Amino acid sequence: MEADVKTIQYANYINGEGVDGKDLVEVVNPATEEVVGRMALASEKELVSAIQGAEEAFHEWKGMSADVRAGYLEKFYEKILQRTDDIARMITLENGKPIKEARGEVMYAASFIKWYAEEGKRVYGRTVPSKGADQRIQVWKQPVGVVAAITPWNFPAAMITRKLAPALAAGCTFIVKPPKETPLTAVLLMECAEAAGIPKGVIQMVLTDDEVFSRTIQHSDQVRKLTFTGSTEVGKLLMRQSADTMKNISLELGGQAPLLVLDDADVDKAVEGTMASKFRNAGQTCICANRVYVQEGIYEEFVMKLKQRMEELTVGNGLDEHVDIGPMINQDGYNKVSRHVDDALDKGGEIVTGGREFDRESLSRNFYAPTLILHAKDDMLCMTEETFGPVVPVQKITSDEEAIRLANQTPFGLAAYFFTESMSRGTKIAEALEYGIVGWNNGAPSAAQAPFGGAKQSGLGREGGSEGLEAFLETKYLSIGI
Ligand code: SIN
């Protein structure tokens, strides 16, 4: 008989051991509001011991050759792939995303480990010609040291591996605090790391209270880098707190992505791109299109086709293979979406599909129907704040200049999308957009080998690509007198 998952207690992973605790966090399935499992909450003392262990492990780990570290990462990658179904199911249970998307997330998460296993072998320094004949100048790249990571609930596996893989490849050791909403996927990743034989202390997982984690990490001189994915508000706070120990920081923060459809776009491509960008994880991604601007010549056709595609989406419990849209992570998430839709209606928006109560039998209160809003205006909440839900507000525009002005009219700069078949028009728009990631005729730009991160208030630094490895390296200048 299957064990009752509700009674399963999950442990932190500290210095190579599973560490239970008396204080427990209940992890709830957002689709049913049932308890998925109970996760131990670590104490400050346990976190300090993890930092100590990570510091001790650092000396051995950084001393290994890049090839040896790559071997461990390759094994870690294989262990994750062997457990794809387990991990995907856990992602769906604690996050709610459809199981087919969860399997995709496991592949995406594993791809960072595979890619950085190779990229870690390409940490190059330089030799620079000096002015005098009696000096040699060398530039070395070395691991920054112990890294602390705070990861979000929307990608319970991939947002850990996108940080962990380059950190380990660079020779750093790594302490992750997963979110309270989705810590159990992280537990499974730790099991894979252990099965891969990654030495004790190199990876640590410590779920504590937010306040305990940031206070302890920020005061520690042993932790040399903090990497965070989450809201801009918390990112700013962490940046201020990091000043005291002058930590190296990377921040992947909120977005408010515009999506522009110009009148020479391939409409079908634009509709599919909008669907891919908007409805991944029910709109709960930092890079998903938040607001859509469509040029008048193509407006009617685009709206009609988008509505049709949105009405084909199946909303429900993500464990069902046919489901496309799962729940919001919790009631706070649901209420925010609802507030944005109500505000749009108050300000003259017209709902053409969704926005209604739908049959919730056997489902929790966290589901929101995919909603298309026309006549969107600049002052609507859904056009100025990240909605983080399955809502598409559409505004009609006339020119490229207007499209660019509206797209850049935000303090955020994570991702932007546009659709045009014209090379010259597209090049000008791509250059003008003040964003870290730009999708041109492409609604799904994320990839292990590409730099991911934002301009303006959407963050600092990049994850993914060679930039993502550089983020875990310190530069040392060696001046040799001969
Ligand atoms: C995010 O929402 O922060 C991550 C999305 C992605 O990696 O594509």
Coordinates of N, CA and C in Angstrom, one line a residue, residues 38 113 136 186-187 202 300 327 348 350 383 391 408 454:
R38 N 5.3 17.2 4.8 CA 5.8 18.2 5.8 C 7.3 18.4 5.8
I113 N 22.8 21.6 -15.8 CA 23.8 20.8 -15.2 C 24.7 20.2 -16.3
R136 N 55.6 40.4 -16.0 CA 54.6 39.6 -16.8 C 53.3 39.8 -16.1
A186 N 13.2 20.3 -4.1 CA 14.6 20.5 -3.8 C 15.1 19.3 -3.0
V187 N 14.3 18.7 -2.2 CA 14.7 17.5 -1.5 C 15.1 16.4 -2.5
V202 N 29.4 20.1 -0.4 CA 29.5 20.9 -1.6 C 28.1 21.5 -1.9
E300 N -7.8 42.9 -35.5 CA -9.0 42.1 -35.5 C -8.7 40.6 -35.6
P327 N -3.5 25.8 -11.2 CA -3.9 26.9 -10.3 C -2.9 28.0 -10.1
G348 N -12.8 50.4 -18.0 CA -13.3 50.4 -19.4 C -12.8 49.2 -20.2
E350 N -12.8 45.3 -21.7 CA -13.9 44.4 -22.1 C -13.3 43.0 -22.1
M383 N -1.5 46.7 -16.8 CA -0.5 47.2 -17.8 C 0.7 47.8 -17.0
V391 N -3.8 36.2 -17.6 CA -4.6 37.3 -18.1 C -3.8 38.0 -19.3
N408 N 8.8 50.5 -23.4 CA 9.8 51.0 -22.4 C 9.3 51.8 -21.2
G454 N 17.9 40.7 -16.2 CA 17.1 41.9 -16.6 C 17.9 43.2 -16.5

